[in-house]
Short mmCIF file of C-alpha atoms and ligand atoms in Angstrom, two decimals:
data_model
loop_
_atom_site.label_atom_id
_atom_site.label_comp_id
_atom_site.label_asym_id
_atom_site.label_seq_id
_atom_site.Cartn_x
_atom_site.Cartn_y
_atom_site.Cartn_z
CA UNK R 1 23.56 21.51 17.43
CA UNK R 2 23.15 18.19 19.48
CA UNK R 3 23.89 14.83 18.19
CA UNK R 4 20.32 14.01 17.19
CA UNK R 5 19.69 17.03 15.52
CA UNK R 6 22.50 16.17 13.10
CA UNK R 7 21.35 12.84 12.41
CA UNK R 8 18.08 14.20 11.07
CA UNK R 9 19.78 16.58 8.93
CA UNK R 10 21.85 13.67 7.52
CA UNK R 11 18.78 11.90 6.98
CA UNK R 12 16.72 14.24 6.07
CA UNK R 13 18.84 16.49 4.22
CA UNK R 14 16.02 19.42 2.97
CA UNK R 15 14.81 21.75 5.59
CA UNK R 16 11.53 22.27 4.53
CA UNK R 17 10.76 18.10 4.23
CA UNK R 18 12.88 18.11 7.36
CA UNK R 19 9.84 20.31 9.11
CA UNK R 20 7.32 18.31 7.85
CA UNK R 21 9.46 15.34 9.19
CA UNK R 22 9.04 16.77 12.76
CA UNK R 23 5.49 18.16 12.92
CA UNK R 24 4.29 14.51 12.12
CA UNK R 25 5.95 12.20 13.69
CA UNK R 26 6.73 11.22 17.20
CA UNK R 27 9.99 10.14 19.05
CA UNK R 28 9.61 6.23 18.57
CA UNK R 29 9.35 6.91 14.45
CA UNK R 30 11.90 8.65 14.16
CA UNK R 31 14.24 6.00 16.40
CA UNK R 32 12.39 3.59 13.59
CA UNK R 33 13.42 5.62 10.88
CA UNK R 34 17.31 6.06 11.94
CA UNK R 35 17.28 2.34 12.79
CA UNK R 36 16.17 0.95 9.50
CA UNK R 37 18.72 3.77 7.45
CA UNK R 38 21.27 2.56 9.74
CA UNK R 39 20.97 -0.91 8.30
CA UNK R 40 21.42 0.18 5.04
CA UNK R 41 17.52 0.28 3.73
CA UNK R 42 17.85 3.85 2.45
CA UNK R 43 19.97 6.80 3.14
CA UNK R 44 17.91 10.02 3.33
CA UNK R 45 14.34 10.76 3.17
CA UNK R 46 14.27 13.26 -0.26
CA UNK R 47 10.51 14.87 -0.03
CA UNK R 48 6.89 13.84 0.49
CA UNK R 49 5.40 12.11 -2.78
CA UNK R 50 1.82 12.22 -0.99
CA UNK R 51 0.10 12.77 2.48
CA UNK R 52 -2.93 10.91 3.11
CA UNK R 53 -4.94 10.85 6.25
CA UNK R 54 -3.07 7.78 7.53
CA UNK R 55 0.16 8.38 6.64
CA UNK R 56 2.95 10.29 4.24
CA UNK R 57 4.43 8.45 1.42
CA UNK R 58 8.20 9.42 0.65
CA UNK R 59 10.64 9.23 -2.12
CA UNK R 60 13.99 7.81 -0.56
CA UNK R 61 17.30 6.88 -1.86
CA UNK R 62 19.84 3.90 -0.98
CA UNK R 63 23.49 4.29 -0.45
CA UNK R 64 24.10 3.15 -4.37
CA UNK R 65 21.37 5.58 -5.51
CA UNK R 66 18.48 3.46 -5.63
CA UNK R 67 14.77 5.07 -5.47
CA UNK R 68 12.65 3.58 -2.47
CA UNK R 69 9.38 4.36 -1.17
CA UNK R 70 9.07 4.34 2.45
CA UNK R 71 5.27 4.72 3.85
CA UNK R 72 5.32 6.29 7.51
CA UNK R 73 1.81 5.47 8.98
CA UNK R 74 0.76 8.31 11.55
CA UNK R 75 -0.15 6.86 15.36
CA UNK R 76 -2.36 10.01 16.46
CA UNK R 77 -4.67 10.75 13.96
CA UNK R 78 -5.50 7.35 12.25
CA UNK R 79 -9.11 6.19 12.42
CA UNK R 80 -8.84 3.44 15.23
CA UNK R 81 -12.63 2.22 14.41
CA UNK R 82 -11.97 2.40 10.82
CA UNK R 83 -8.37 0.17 11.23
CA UNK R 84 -9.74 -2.33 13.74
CA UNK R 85 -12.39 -3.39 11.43
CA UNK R 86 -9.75 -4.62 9.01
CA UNK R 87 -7.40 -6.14 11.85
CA UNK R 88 -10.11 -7.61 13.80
CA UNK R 89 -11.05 -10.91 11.92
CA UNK R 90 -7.95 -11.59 10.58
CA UNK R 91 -6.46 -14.42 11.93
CA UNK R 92 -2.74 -13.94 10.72
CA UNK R 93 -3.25 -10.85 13.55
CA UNK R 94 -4.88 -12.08 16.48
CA UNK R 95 -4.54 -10.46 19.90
CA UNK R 96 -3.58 -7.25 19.18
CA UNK R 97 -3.39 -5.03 22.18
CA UNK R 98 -6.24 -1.68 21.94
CA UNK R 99 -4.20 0.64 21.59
CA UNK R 100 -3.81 3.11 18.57
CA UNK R 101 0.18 2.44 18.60
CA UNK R 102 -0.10 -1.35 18.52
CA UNK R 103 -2.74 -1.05 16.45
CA UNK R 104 -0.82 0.90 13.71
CA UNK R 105 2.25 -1.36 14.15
CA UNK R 106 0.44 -4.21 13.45
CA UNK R 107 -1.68 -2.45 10.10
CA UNK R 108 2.41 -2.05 9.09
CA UNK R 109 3.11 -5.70 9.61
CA UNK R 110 0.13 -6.62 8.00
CA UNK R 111 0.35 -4.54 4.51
CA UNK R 112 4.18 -5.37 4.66
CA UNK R 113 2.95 -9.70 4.71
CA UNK R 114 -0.23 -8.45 2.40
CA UNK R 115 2.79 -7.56 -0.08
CA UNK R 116 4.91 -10.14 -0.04
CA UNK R 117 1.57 -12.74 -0.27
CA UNK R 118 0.40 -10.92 -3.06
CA UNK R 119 4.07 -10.70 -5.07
CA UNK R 120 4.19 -14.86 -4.80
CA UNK R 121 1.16 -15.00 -6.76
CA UNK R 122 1.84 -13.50 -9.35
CA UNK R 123 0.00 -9.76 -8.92
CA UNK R 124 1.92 -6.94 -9.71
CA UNK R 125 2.72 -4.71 -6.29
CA UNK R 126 5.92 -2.78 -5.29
CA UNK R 127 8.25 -5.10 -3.57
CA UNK R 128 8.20 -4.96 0.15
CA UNK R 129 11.39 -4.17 1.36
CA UNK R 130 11.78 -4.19 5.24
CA UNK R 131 9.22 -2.82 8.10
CA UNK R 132 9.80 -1.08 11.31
CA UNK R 133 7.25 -0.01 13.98
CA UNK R 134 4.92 2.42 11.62
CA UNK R 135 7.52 2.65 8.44
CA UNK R 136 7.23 -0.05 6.03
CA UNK R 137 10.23 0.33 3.06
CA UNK R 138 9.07 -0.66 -0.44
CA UNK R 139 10.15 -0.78 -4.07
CA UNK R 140 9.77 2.46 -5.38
CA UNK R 141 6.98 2.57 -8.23
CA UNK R 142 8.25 5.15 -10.65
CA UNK R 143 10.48 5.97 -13.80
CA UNK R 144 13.58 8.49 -13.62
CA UNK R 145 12.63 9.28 -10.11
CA UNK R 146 9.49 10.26 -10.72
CA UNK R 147 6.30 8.51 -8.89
CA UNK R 148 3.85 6.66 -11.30
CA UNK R 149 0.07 8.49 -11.65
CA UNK R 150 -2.59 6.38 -10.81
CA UNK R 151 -5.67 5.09 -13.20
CA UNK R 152 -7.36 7.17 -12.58
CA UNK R 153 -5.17 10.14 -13.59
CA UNK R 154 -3.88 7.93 -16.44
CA UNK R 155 -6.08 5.27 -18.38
CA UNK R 156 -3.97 2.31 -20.03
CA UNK R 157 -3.80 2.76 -23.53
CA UNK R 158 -5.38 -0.43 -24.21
CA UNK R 159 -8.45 -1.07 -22.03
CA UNK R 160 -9.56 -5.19 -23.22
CA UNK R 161 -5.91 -5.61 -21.81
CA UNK R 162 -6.12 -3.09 -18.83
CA UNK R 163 -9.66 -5.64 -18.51
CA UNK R 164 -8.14 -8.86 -18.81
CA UNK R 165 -5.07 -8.01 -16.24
CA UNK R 166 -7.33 -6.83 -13.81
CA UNK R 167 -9.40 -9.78 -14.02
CA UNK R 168 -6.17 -12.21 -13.84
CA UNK R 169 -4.71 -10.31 -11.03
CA UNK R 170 -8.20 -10.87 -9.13
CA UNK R 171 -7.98 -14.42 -9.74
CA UNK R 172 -4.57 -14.73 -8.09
CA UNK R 173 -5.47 -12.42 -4.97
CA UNK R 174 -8.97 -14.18 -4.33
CA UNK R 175 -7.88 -18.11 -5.20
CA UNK R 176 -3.73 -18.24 -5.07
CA UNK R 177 -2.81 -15.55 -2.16
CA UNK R 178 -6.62 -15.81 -0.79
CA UNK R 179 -6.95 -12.21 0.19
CA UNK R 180 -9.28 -9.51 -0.72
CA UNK R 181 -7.94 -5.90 -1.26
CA UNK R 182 -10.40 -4.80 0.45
CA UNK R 183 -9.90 -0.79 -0.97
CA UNK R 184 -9.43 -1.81 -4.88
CA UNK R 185 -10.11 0.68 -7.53
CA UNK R 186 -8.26 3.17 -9.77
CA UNK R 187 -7.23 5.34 -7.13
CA UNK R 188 -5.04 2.36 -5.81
CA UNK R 189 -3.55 0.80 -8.71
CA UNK R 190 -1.01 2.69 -10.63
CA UNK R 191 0.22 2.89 -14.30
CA UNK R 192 4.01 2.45 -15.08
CA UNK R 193 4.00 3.01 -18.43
CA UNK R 194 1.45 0.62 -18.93
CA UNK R 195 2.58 -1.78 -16.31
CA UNK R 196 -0.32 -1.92 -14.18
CA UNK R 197 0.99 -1.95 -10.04
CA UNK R 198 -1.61 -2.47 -7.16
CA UNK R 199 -0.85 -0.48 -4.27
CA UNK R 200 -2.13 0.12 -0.97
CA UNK R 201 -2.37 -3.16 0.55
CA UNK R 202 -2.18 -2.53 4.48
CA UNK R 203 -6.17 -3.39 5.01
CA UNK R 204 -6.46 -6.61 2.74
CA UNK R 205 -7.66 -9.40 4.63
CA UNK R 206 -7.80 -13.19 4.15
CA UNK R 207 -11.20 -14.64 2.33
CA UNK R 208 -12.26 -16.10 5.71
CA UNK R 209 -12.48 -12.27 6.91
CA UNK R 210 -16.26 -11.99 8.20
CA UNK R 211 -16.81 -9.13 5.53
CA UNK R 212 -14.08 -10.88 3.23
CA UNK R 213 -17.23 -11.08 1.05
CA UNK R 214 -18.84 -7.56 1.15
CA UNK R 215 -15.25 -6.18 0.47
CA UNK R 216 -14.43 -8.55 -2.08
CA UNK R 217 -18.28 -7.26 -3.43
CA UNK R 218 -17.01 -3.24 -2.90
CA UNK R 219 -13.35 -4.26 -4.93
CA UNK R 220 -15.72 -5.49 -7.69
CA UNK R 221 -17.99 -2.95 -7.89
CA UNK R 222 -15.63 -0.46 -8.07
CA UNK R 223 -13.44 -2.13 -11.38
CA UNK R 224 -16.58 -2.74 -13.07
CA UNK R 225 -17.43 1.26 -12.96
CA UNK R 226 -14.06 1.76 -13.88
CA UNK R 227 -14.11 -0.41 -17.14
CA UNK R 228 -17.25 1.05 -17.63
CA UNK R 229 -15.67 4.94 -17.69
CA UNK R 230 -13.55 3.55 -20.27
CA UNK R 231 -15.48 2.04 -22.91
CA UNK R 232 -15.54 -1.92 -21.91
CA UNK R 233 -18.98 -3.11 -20.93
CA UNK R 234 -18.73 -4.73 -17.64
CA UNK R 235 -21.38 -5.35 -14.26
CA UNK R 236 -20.35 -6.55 -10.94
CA UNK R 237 -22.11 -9.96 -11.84
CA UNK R 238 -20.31 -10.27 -15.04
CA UNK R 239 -17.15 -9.06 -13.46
CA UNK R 240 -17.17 -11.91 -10.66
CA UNK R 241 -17.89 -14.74 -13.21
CA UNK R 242 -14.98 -13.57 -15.14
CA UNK R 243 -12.84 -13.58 -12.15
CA UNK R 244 -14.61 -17.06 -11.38
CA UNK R 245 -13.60 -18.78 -14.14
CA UNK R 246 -10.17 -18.79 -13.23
CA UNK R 247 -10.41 -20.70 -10.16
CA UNK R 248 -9.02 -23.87 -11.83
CA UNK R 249 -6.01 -22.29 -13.03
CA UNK R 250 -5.10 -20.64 -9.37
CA UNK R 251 -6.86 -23.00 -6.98
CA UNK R 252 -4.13 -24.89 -5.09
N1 ATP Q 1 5.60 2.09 -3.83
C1 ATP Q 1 5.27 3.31 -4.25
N2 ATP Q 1 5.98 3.91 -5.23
C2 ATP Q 1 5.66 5.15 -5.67
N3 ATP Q 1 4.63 5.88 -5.17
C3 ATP Q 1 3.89 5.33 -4.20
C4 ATP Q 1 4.16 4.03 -3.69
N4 ATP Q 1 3.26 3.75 -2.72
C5 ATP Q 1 2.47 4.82 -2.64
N5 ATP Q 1 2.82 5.79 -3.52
C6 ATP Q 1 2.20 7.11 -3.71
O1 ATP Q 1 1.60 7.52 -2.50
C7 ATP Q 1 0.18 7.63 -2.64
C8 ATP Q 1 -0.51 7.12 -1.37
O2 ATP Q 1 -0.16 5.77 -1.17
P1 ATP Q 1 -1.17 4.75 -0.54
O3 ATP Q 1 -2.42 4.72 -1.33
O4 ATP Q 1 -0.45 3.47 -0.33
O5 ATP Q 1 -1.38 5.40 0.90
P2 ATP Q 1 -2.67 5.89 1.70
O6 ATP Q 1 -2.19 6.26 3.03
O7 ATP Q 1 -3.75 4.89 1.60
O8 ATP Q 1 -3.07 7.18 0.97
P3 ATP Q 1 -4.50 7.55 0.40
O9 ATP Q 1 -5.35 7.81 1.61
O10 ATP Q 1 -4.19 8.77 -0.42
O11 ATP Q 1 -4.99 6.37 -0.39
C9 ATP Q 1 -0.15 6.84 -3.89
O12 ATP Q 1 -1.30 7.30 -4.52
C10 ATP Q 1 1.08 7.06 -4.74
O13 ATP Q 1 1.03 8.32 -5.35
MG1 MG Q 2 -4.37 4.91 -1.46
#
């Protein structure tokens, strides 16, 4: 066994995940991988909590036992059109090279800043740890190691409050951190024992996007169906002014 192999078997310690591990990803992820572990971010990768076309989601653990999530975004197979539309027009990311790599990189940087914008005001989203090439490490959403179902696998108990924190958390995303999701609905937003977490941040854009306003239409859209599924009467129009009549109380 060389010396590399036994790194990845430190690091990923299951054989099966540890196949997955190398069908997917390339050289320069796993050198991101082993450099992030090596300062301390996590210890081993434990399994796959979900693969989605742009990337695998897994559980990790620290040295002292702590849960993390760590998102590795794939370089091959993600939809370059699809990412560049989200990239393109946002001026925190200007003059990214076009290529799929840098591409990627930068979609890691960018949900890793979405994050930490989003945390300062005030909306509920798993704490951005550190990012790394196409691996950004995150607070792990879950309870006794296991991953939290999203709304749409588990309705809140109490929809007129499920209502009025979506609404609030809207505010603060549209008038305090002045982004737009961009790929809101129940799907993306999970439920910790009631503790509602958005998730998925790595294609919001600032509201001076050029579509910042047809997403920010889309996001609206999609909650107001949602209520509607579970018994609160709700439109896109009535939705909005909701969300609009918070602007005084997040408007800096
Ligand atoms: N911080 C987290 N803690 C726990 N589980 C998470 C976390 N982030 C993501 N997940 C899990 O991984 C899944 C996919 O995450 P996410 O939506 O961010 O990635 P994605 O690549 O857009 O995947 P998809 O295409 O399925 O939406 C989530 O539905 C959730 O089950
Ligand atoms: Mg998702």
């Amino acid at each position: 066994m060389d010396k590399e192999e036994f790194s990845m078997m430190k690091l990923v310690p299951d054989e099966e995940q540890r196949r997955v591990f190398a069908k997917v990803f390339d050289r320069q992820t796993i050198l991101a991988v082993h450099a992030l572990a090596s300062k301390g971010y996590f210890k081993v990768l434990e399994f796959v909590v979900s693969t989605g076309k742009e990337g695998h989601v897994f559980r990790a653990m620290d040295a002292a036992g702590n849960f993390r999530a760590v998102k590795i975004y794939k370089i091959e197979t993600t939809d370059f059109k699809h990412m560049s539309k989200y990239v393109d027009g946002d001026v925190r990311f200007q003059g990214i090279k076009n290529n799929r790599r840098d591409l990627v990189y930068a979609w890691t940087r960018k949900e890793f800043r979405n994050l930490n914008e989003l945390n300062k005001a005030g909306v509920r989203v798993p704490l951005p740890i550190a990012s790394k090439a196409n691996v950004l490490v995150m607070e792990f959403i879950g309870e006794k190691g296991e991953a939290s179902p999203p709304l749409k696998e588990k309705y809140a108990e109490n929809a007129e409050k499920l209502h009025a924190t979506l609404v609030d958390f809207m505010a603060r995303m549209h008038f305090k951190a002045r982004l737009v999701h961009a790929d809101l609905s129940e799907y993306n937003i999970l439920n910790k024992s009631e503790e509602i977490v958005v998730i998925d941040c790595g294609q919001a854009v600032p509201t001076t996007h050029p579509y910042a306003k047809s997403f920010f239409e889309r996001d609206v859209r999609n909650l107001s169906n949602y209520l509607n599924k579970i018994g609160i009467k709700s439109t896109p129009e009535s939705l909005t002014e909701e969300i609009r009549a918070k602007k005084g109380e997040f408007s800096k």
